């Protein structure tokens, strides 16, 4: 005869054995093992960027129970460390390629300090979490031991008149709500509980009505678990079904109390059979994951192939080609990192091939720019010669010789290629000033007889007076543009009246300020070729400054976890970015109009 105690031992054993039996019948891993594997697949191989990994690590340490996310934090830490190591290796590769000794290489990755800080903070939080868990589990152990003692007293020394039905219900309810204890304590504790529970039922053997009620209640618990397990057979998300099945086995182990003998083996076999069927579906999950990983591998191989192709252009590449290639490779790199996991056995090989291909691209690109630096130096020397010739002849008044000379100097300047960026503006200003000095002298001397300077002064004085009356009312900008255009079309003034030009420019700046418009945004006509060139250069410089300011502001926003427009602290920053972008578009349109001759 199977006693209640024997049943308790049998039932305590079976829930632990279900995974093993299922494994033997279906060649599938046990429930716990499957859950661990799935979590590994969900996180370990997914390629996320270094910035995203650090952001998620920061998010974890800011959660109330940060320490319980130990496994996920470690996966992110490994990923971040891997990225930093690769990027440092890239820098070392470039350093050595430039002809430097490897032992002299020194580089501190900009994200290393943040990573170290996050690790130290998490380590402290995890230690505190562990201590808290240990203290809580110790309290829970003591609480559960007290519950078992109360259960034992219920059938060994209960006083007459005690409502046993109510008392056992309270004890079982309290047991189900008691917190977790250490794994090393749980099995013995659980066996002890069910042992005394069976002893209680044996004590109640004479009260058949109460025993039948208890068995009926316990059978209902088992049937609920079985019914939910049966629903999981049709759950479309396989992983969800497997995870919930794991939870149902935990319930069975901890809460499926004894039932009438005729239902004991039957209910367990029914639950075990459903569990085996659900486990068989793991092959579907594995097949889906393998298919997705195969697609990801194909995408990543295509990205690698495209980077290789960019490294080997069919025609001789120029500066424009490499600038476009650099942007494209950066996009491809981001796409590679965003693409999901690949088959585990090919993961390292695929990643190493990607890094090798990237380094190959950078090597070829760097070699091009090394050679370009040599040609830029040659171009600089040629332009310096043109500047010297222009300076030597800027006061030459033999117009038949000097005018063609300066025109040829300007043509030769355009034909010479790029010079080092640090010298571009400096030498252009020198060359332009020498050319302007010559042509101003040429116009002044050749137009003296026809240029009515006094009349010009009178007209400019009238325009200046008109400009002074302009306010910031509607239509003021159009008035300013008309006055500026008229001013540009008026010739020189007497030398003793030349200060009117400075006064006009000062007044113009004041009017532009109250109308909130930049001088470079004005639509004006009557500019000479040199004036147009000078304006175009100023617009280009301001466009570059604005773009740099916008990038800096947007980078600053990225340091905030909630960098949305709804954040009141960032509202002004977003408004500033919008204003600068609007200004930028206006300048670009003006530059386009100058280049197009509109």
Short mmCIF file of C-alpha atoms in Angstrom, two decimals, residues 107-507:
data_model
loop_
_atom_site.label_atom_id
_atom_site.label_comp_id
_atom_site.label_asym_id
_atom_site.label_seq_id
_atom_site.Cartn_x
_atom_site.Cartn_y
_atom_site.Cartn_z
CA UNK A 107 45.92 55.52 -26.77
CA UNK A 108 43.14 55.91 -24.19
CA UNK A 109 39.74 55.10 -25.66
CA UNK A 110 37.23 57.92 -24.89
CA UNK A 111 34.66 55.41 -23.58
CA UNK A 112 37.06 53.42 -21.37
CA UNK A 113 36.65 55.70 -18.35
CA UNK A 114 32.86 55.50 -18.53
CA UNK A 115 32.94 51.71 -18.87
CA UNK A 116 35.22 51.38 -15.83
CA UNK A 117 32.98 53.67 -13.79
CA UNK A 118 29.85 51.67 -14.72
CA UNK A 119 31.56 48.39 -13.79
CA UNK A 120 32.66 49.73 -10.39
CA UNK A 121 29.21 51.12 -9.59
CA UNK A 122 27.50 47.88 -10.62
CA UNK A 123 29.94 45.75 -8.61
CA UNK A 124 29.05 47.72 -5.48
CA UNK A 125 25.30 47.47 -6.20
CA UNK A 126 25.57 43.75 -6.92
CA UNK A 127 27.42 43.14 -3.64
CA UNK A 128 24.70 45.04 -1.76
CA UNK A 129 22.02 43.11 -3.62
CA UNK A 130 23.66 39.80 -2.73
CA UNK A 131 23.85 40.75 0.93
CA UNK A 132 20.20 41.79 0.88
CA UNK A 133 19.21 38.53 -0.80
CA UNK A 134 21.09 36.50 1.78
CA UNK A 135 19.45 38.36 4.65
CA UNK A 136 15.99 38.04 3.08
CA UNK A 137 16.47 34.33 2.37
CA UNK A 138 17.59 33.80 5.97
CA UNK A 139 14.40 35.46 7.23
CA UNK A 140 12.30 33.45 4.76
CA UNK A 141 13.95 30.22 5.92
CA UNK A 142 13.12 30.99 9.53
CA UNK A 143 9.55 31.90 8.52
CA UNK A 144 9.04 28.66 6.58
CA UNK A 145 10.50 26.61 9.44
CA UNK A 146 7.98 28.24 11.77
CA UNK A 147 5.17 27.34 9.35
CA UNK A 148 6.32 23.69 9.31
CA UNK A 149 6.42 23.71 13.12
CA UNK A 150 2.85 25.02 13.23
CA UNK A 151 1.81 22.29 10.76
CA UNK A 152 3.48 19.65 12.91
CA UNK A 153 1.72 20.93 16.05
CA UNK A 154 -1.58 20.84 14.21
CA UNK A 155 -1.63 17.03 14.12
CA UNK A 156 0.50 16.27 17.18
CA UNK A 157 -0.72 18.61 19.90
CA UNK A 158 -3.69 20.60 18.70
CA UNK A 159 -6.14 21.60 21.42
CA UNK A 160 -9.79 20.45 21.40
CA UNK A 161 -12.10 22.82 19.54
CA UNK A 162 -9.44 24.00 17.07
CA UNK A 163 -10.89 24.44 13.57
CA UNK A 164 -8.48 22.16 11.71
CA UNK A 165 -9.98 22.96 8.30
CA UNK A 166 -9.44 26.71 8.78
CA UNK A 167 -5.99 26.23 10.31
CA UNK A 168 -4.65 24.04 7.49
CA UNK A 169 -5.99 26.50 4.91
CA UNK A 170 -4.17 29.37 6.63
CA UNK A 171 -0.94 27.36 6.85
CA UNK A 172 -1.03 26.38 3.15
CA UNK A 173 -1.86 29.95 2.09
CA UNK A 174 0.99 31.31 4.18
CA UNK A 175 3.39 28.67 2.77
CA UNK A 176 2.53 29.61 -0.83
CA UNK A 177 3.23 33.29 -0.12
CA UNK A 178 6.45 32.79 1.84
CA UNK A 179 9.51 34.19 0.07
CA UNK A 180 12.44 32.37 -1.52
CA UNK A 181 15.17 30.60 0.39
CA UNK A 182 18.65 29.48 -0.67
CA UNK A 183 18.64 26.64 -3.22
CA UNK A 184 20.70 24.49 -0.88
CA UNK A 185 17.92 24.72 1.77
CA UNK A 186 14.84 24.46 -0.44
CA UNK A 187 14.69 20.74 -1.24
CA UNK A 188 15.01 19.56 2.36
CA UNK A 189 12.61 22.27 3.50
CA UNK A 190 10.02 21.36 0.83
CA UNK A 191 10.27 17.62 1.58
CA UNK A 192 9.84 18.35 5.27
CA UNK A 193 6.73 20.43 4.60
CA UNK A 194 5.05 17.77 2.45
CA UNK A 195 6.01 15.06 4.94
CA UNK A 196 4.18 16.83 7.75
CA UNK A 197 1.30 17.68 5.42
CA UNK A 198 0.88 13.95 4.68
CA UNK A 199 1.10 13.18 8.37
CA UNK A 200 -1.69 15.68 8.93
CA UNK A 201 -3.84 13.92 6.32
CA UNK A 202 -3.16 10.55 7.93
CA UNK A 203 -4.30 12.00 11.24
CA UNK A 204 -7.53 13.08 9.52
CA UNK A 205 -8.12 9.61 8.05
CA UNK A 206 -11.08 9.12 10.39
CA UNK A 207 -12.69 12.34 9.11
CA UNK A 208 -13.49 11.04 5.62
CA UNK A 209 -15.60 14.08 4.69
CA UNK A 210 -12.80 16.57 5.43
CA UNK A 211 -10.18 14.38 3.69
CA UNK A 212 -12.33 14.16 0.57
CA UNK A 213 -12.73 17.96 0.56
CA UNK A 214 -8.97 18.39 0.78
CA UNK A 215 -8.31 15.87 -1.99
CA UNK A 216 -10.94 17.53 -4.16
CA UNK A 217 -9.39 20.95 -3.57
CA UNK A 218 -5.88 19.64 -4.36
CA UNK A 219 -7.14 17.84 -7.49
CA UNK A 220 -8.62 21.12 -8.68
CA UNK A 221 -5.17 22.77 -8.36
CA UNK A 222 -3.59 20.04 -10.48
CA UNK A 223 -6.34 20.25 -13.09
CA UNK A 224 -5.84 24.02 -13.39
CA UNK A 225 -2.13 23.48 -14.01
CA UNK A 226 -2.87 20.74 -16.58
CA UNK A 227 -5.49 22.91 -18.33
CA UNK A 228 -3.06 25.80 -18.66
CA UNK A 229 -0.35 23.44 -19.94
CA UNK A 230 -2.79 22.15 -22.58
CA UNK A 231 -3.43 25.73 -23.75
CA UNK A 232 0.31 26.18 -24.20
CA UNK A 233 0.30 23.43 -26.86
CA UNK A 234 -1.33 25.99 -29.19
CA UNK A 235 0.70 29.02 -28.09
CA UNK A 236 2.11 30.51 -31.36
CA UNK A 237 5.22 31.95 -29.65
CA UNK A 238 7.21 28.83 -28.85
CA UNK A 239 9.60 30.51 -26.44
CA UNK A 240 6.70 31.93 -24.43
CA UNK A 241 5.20 28.42 -24.13
CA UNK A 242 8.50 26.95 -22.91
CA UNK A 243 9.02 29.69 -20.36
CA UNK A 244 5.51 29.35 -18.93
CA UNK A 245 5.82 25.56 -18.85
CA UNK A 246 8.87 26.01 -16.64
CA UNK A 247 6.74 28.09 -14.27
CA UNK A 248 3.96 25.43 -14.25
CA UNK A 249 6.49 22.77 -13.23
CA UNK A 250 7.56 25.00 -10.37
CA UNK A 251 3.91 25.29 -9.27
CA UNK A 252 3.45 21.53 -9.49
CA UNK A 253 6.53 20.95 -7.40
CA UNK A 254 5.63 23.49 -4.72
CA UNK A 255 1.83 23.54 -4.64
CA UNK A 256 0.41 20.32 -6.18
CA UNK A 257 -0.49 18.68 -2.85
CA UNK A 258 -1.67 15.06 -2.46
CA UNK A 259 -4.85 13.88 -4.15
CA UNK A 260 -6.89 10.67 -3.93
CA UNK A 261 -4.84 7.61 -4.88
CA UNK A 262 -6.83 6.95 -8.07
CA UNK A 263 -5.79 10.39 -9.47
CA UNK A 264 -2.19 10.55 -8.31
CA UNK A 265 -0.34 8.78 -11.12
CA UNK A 266 -2.98 9.70 -13.70
CA UNK A 267 -2.67 13.48 -13.22
CA UNK A 268 1.14 13.34 -13.19
CA UNK A 269 1.27 11.26 -16.40
CA UNK A 270 -1.16 13.64 -18.11
CA UNK A 271 0.89 16.70 -17.15
CA UNK A 272 4.15 14.97 -18.17
CA UNK A 273 2.74 13.97 -21.58
CA UNK A 274 1.69 17.57 -22.35
CA UNK A 275 5.14 18.79 -21.24
CA UNK A 276 6.83 16.38 -23.65
CA UNK A 277 4.70 17.63 -26.56
CA UNK A 278 5.56 21.25 -25.82
CA UNK A 279 9.26 20.40 -25.59
CA UNK A 280 9.10 18.77 -29.00
CA UNK A 281 8.28 22.21 -30.43
CA UNK A 282 11.72 23.46 -29.48
CA UNK A 283 12.96 22.12 -32.79
CA UNK A 284 10.62 24.62 -34.48
CA UNK A 285 12.20 27.43 -32.49
CA UNK A 286 15.71 26.22 -33.32
CA UNK A 287 14.83 25.99 -37.03
CA UNK A 288 13.41 29.54 -37.02
CA UNK A 289 16.50 30.87 -35.24
CA UNK A 290 18.81 29.05 -37.66
CA UNK A 291 16.91 30.45 -40.65
CA UNK A 292 17.07 34.00 -39.26
CA UNK A 293 20.78 33.65 -38.48
CA UNK A 294 21.46 32.35 -42.00
CA UNK A 295 19.75 35.45 -43.45
CA UNK A 296 21.79 37.68 -41.10
CA UNK A 297 25.01 35.95 -42.18
CA UNK A 298 24.18 36.56 -45.83
CA UNK A 299 23.50 40.27 -45.12
CA UNK A 300 26.76 40.65 -43.22
CA UNK A 301 28.74 38.90 -45.95
CA UNK A 302 27.20 41.25 -48.52
CA UNK A 303 28.28 44.23 -46.41
CA UNK A 304 31.82 42.87 -46.21
CA UNK A 305 31.83 42.31 -49.99
CA UNK A 306 30.68 45.90 -50.63
CA UNK A 307 33.41 47.33 -48.38
CA UNK A 308 35.98 45.23 -50.26
CA UNK A 309 34.64 46.58 -53.55
CA UNK A 310 34.95 50.18 -52.27
CA UNK A 311 38.56 49.39 -51.33
CA UNK A 312 39.32 48.39 -54.93
CA UNK A 313 37.88 51.07 -57.28
CA UNK A 314 37.97 50.21 -60.98
CA UNK A 315 39.31 53.66 -61.91
CA UNK A 316 41.93 55.86 -60.27
CA UNK A 317 40.11 57.39 -57.26
CA UNK A 318 40.16 61.09 -56.37
CA UNK A 319 39.39 63.03 -53.22
CA UNK A 320 35.65 63.12 -54.01
CA UNK A 321 35.56 59.32 -54.45
CA UNK A 322 37.21 58.67 -51.08
CA UNK A 323 34.96 61.14 -49.24
CA UNK A 324 31.87 59.38 -50.63
CA UNK A 325 33.43 55.98 -49.87
CA UNK A 326 34.16 56.97 -46.26
CA UNK A 327 30.54 58.00 -45.73
CA UNK A 328 29.26 54.80 -47.34
CA UNK A 329 31.57 52.58 -45.27
CA UNK A 330 30.37 54.29 -42.09
CA UNK A 331 26.76 53.53 -43.10
CA UNK A 332 27.71 49.92 -43.86
CA UNK A 333 29.48 49.60 -40.52
CA UNK A 334 26.36 50.79 -38.68
CA UNK A 335 24.21 48.41 -40.71
CA UNK A 336 26.55 45.49 -39.89
CA UNK A 337 26.35 46.21 -36.16
CA UNK A 338 22.55 46.51 -36.25
CA UNK A 339 22.08 43.21 -38.07
CA UNK A 340 21.20 40.34 -35.71
CA UNK A 341 23.21 37.29 -34.70
CA UNK A 342 24.76 34.71 -37.05
CA UNK A 343 25.37 30.98 -36.43
CA UNK A 344 27.56 30.69 -33.35
CA UNK A 345 30.23 28.57 -35.04
CA UNK A 346 30.72 31.29 -37.69
CA UNK A 347 30.34 34.33 -35.44
CA UNK A 348 34.04 34.93 -34.67
CA UNK A 349 35.10 34.22 -38.25
CA UNK A 350 32.49 36.66 -39.62
CA UNK A 351 33.46 39.39 -37.14
CA UNK A 352 37.20 39.00 -37.78
CA UNK A 353 36.64 39.14 -41.55
CA UNK A 354 34.61 42.33 -41.08
CA UNK A 355 37.34 43.99 -38.99
CA UNK A 356 40.07 42.86 -41.41
CA UNK A 357 38.12 44.28 -44.36
CA UNK A 358 37.59 47.58 -42.55
CA UNK A 359 41.30 47.84 -41.76
CA UNK A 360 42.12 47.06 -45.39
CA UNK A 361 39.83 49.87 -46.56
CA UNK A 362 41.40 52.33 -44.11
CA UNK A 363 44.91 51.33 -45.17
CA UNK A 364 44.22 52.00 -48.87
CA UNK A 365 42.37 55.24 -48.07
CA UNK A 366 45.20 56.44 -45.81
CA UNK A 367 47.82 55.64 -48.45
CA UNK A 368 45.88 57.79 -50.93
CA UNK A 369 45.85 60.77 -48.56
CA UNK A 370 49.52 60.31 -47.75
CA UNK A 371 50.33 60.64 -51.44
CA UNK A 372 47.88 63.53 -51.70
CA UNK A 373 49.74 65.44 -49.02
CA UNK A 374 52.84 65.39 -51.21
CA UNK A 375 50.97 66.79 -54.22
CA UNK A 376 49.28 69.40 -52.00
CA UNK A 377 52.67 70.66 -50.91
CA UNK A 378 53.70 70.99 -54.56
CA UNK A 379 50.45 72.87 -55.31
CA UNK A 380 51.14 75.19 -52.37
CA UNK A 381 54.57 76.06 -53.72
CA UNK A 382 53.11 76.83 -57.17
CA UNK A 383 50.41 79.11 -55.71
CA UNK A 384 52.98 80.92 -53.56
CA UNK A 385 54.86 81.72 -56.77
CA UNK A 386 51.67 83.18 -58.29
CA UNK A 387 51.14 85.31 -55.16
CA UNK A 388 54.66 86.66 -55.37
CA UNK A 389 54.19 87.54 -59.08
CA UNK A 390 50.89 89.31 -58.26
CA UNK A 391 52.51 91.31 -55.44
CA UNK A 392 55.45 92.30 -57.66
CA UNK A 393 53.08 93.66 -60.34
CA UNK A 394 50.11 95.04 -58.38
CA UNK A 395 51.37 98.63 -58.84
CA UNK A 396 52.33 98.12 -62.50
CA UNK A 397 50.54 100.71 -64.67
CA UNK A 398 51.64 99.33 -68.05
CA UNK A 399 48.06 98.21 -68.64
CA UNK A 400 48.69 96.43 -71.96
CA UNK A 401 51.10 94.07 -70.21
CA UNK A 402 49.77 93.97 -66.65
CA UNK A 403 46.04 93.35 -67.32
CA UNK A 404 46.62 90.17 -69.41
CA UNK A 405 49.20 89.06 -66.82
CA UNK A 406 46.72 89.25 -63.93
CA UNK A 407 44.02 87.51 -65.93
CA UNK A 408 46.43 84.67 -66.64
CA UNK A 409 47.46 84.53 -62.97
CA UNK A 410 43.79 84.07 -62.03
CA UNK A 411 43.35 81.33 -64.65
CA UNK A 412 46.49 79.51 -63.47
CA UNK A 413 45.29 79.73 -59.86
CA UNK A 414 42.07 77.87 -60.76
CA UNK A 415 43.99 75.12 -62.58
CA UNK A 416 46.23 74.28 -59.62
CA UNK A 417 44.80 71.60 -57.32
CA UNK A 418 44.21 71.52 -53.54
CA UNK A 419 46.69 72.77 -50.98
CA UNK A 420 46.90 71.83 -47.26
CA UNK A 421 43.66 72.87 -45.60
CA UNK A 422 45.42 74.95 -42.97
CA UNK A 423 46.83 77.22 -45.72
CA UNK A 424 43.78 77.48 -48.03
CA UNK A 425 42.23 80.69 -46.66
CA UNK A 426 45.54 82.40 -45.90
CA UNK A 427 47.03 82.15 -49.39
CA UNK A 428 43.69 82.93 -51.07
CA UNK A 429 43.38 86.14 -49.06
CA UNK A 430 46.93 87.16 -50.05
CA UNK A 431 46.34 86.44 -53.74
CA UNK A 432 42.91 88.12 -53.79
CA UNK A 433 44.23 91.26 -52.03
CA UNK A 434 47.08 91.61 -54.55
CA UNK A 435 44.68 91.18 -57.49
CA UNK A 436 42.12 93.59 -55.98
CA UNK A 437 44.81 96.21 -55.39
CA UNK A 438 45.85 96.02 -59.05
CA UNK A 439 42.34 96.12 -60.56
CA UNK A 440 41.17 98.89 -58.19
CA UNK A 441 44.13 100.97 -59.28
CA UNK A 442 43.40 100.11 -62.90
CA UNK A 443 39.73 101.16 -62.65
CA UNK A 444 40.56 104.28 -60.68
CA UNK A 445 43.14 105.45 -63.19
CA UNK A 446 41.22 104.47 -66.30
CA UNK A 447 37.84 105.88 -65.16
CA UNK A 448 38.97 109.15 -63.56
CA UNK A 449 37.71 111.27 -66.44
CA UNK A 450 34.21 109.81 -66.40
CA UNK A 451 33.60 109.10 -62.73
CA UNK A 452 31.71 111.93 -61.06
CA UNK A 453 32.94 111.39 -57.53
CA UNK A 454 31.11 114.35 -56.01
CA UNK A 455 27.83 113.24 -57.51
CA UNK A 456 28.51 109.75 -56.19
CA UNK A 457 28.97 111.15 -52.70
CA UNK A 458 25.71 113.07 -52.94
CA UNK A 459 23.84 109.92 -53.97
CA UNK A 460 25.48 107.83 -51.25
CA UNK A 461 24.66 110.47 -48.62
CA UNK A 462 21.00 110.32 -49.65
CA UNK A 463 21.02 106.51 -49.39
CA UNK A 464 22.69 106.69 -45.97
CA UNK A 465 20.02 109.11 -44.71
CA UNK A 466 17.32 106.82 -46.10
CA UNK A 467 18.90 103.80 -44.39
CA UNK A 468 18.95 105.62 -41.04
CA UNK A 469 15.16 106.01 -41.23
CA UNK A 470 14.55 102.27 -41.65
CA UNK A 471 12.96 100.54 -38.63
CA UNK A 472 11.97 96.94 -38.00
CA UNK A 473 8.44 97.18 -39.40
CA UNK A 474 7.11 94.91 -42.14
CA UNK A 475 8.96 95.40 -45.42
CA UNK A 476 12.06 96.84 -43.77
CA UNK A 477 14.30 94.03 -45.04
CA UNK A 478 13.22 94.68 -48.65
CA UNK A 479 14.03 98.41 -48.15
CA UNK A 480 17.48 97.52 -46.82
CA UNK A 481 18.13 95.21 -49.80
CA UNK A 482 17.08 97.95 -52.26
CA UNK A 483 19.32 100.53 -50.55
CA UNK A 484 22.29 98.11 -50.50
CA UNK A 485 21.82 97.28 -54.19
CA UNK A 486 21.68 100.98 -55.09
CA UNK A 487 24.79 101.61 -53.00
CA UNK A 488 26.70 98.84 -54.81
CA UNK A 489 25.93 100.50 -58.18
CA UNK A 490 27.39 103.86 -57.18
CA UNK A 491 31.06 104.46 -57.95
CA UNK A 492 33.82 106.02 -55.88
CA UNK A 493 33.61 109.14 -53.72
CA UNK A 494 36.30 111.80 -53.11
CA UNK A 495 39.10 110.59 -50.85
CA UNK A 496 38.26 113.12 -48.14
CA UNK A 497 34.67 111.78 -48.08
CA UNK A 498 35.59 108.08 -48.03
CA UNK A 499 34.52 107.76 -44.37
CA UNK A 500 30.91 107.63 -45.62
CA UNK A 501 31.54 103.98 -46.54
CA UNK A 502 32.40 103.10 -42.93
CA UNK A 503 29.38 105.04 -41.65
CA UNK A 504 27.12 103.23 -44.10
CA UNK A 505 28.46 99.80 -43.06
CA UNK A 506 28.03 100.62 -39.37
CA UNK A 507 24.44 101.81 -39.90
#
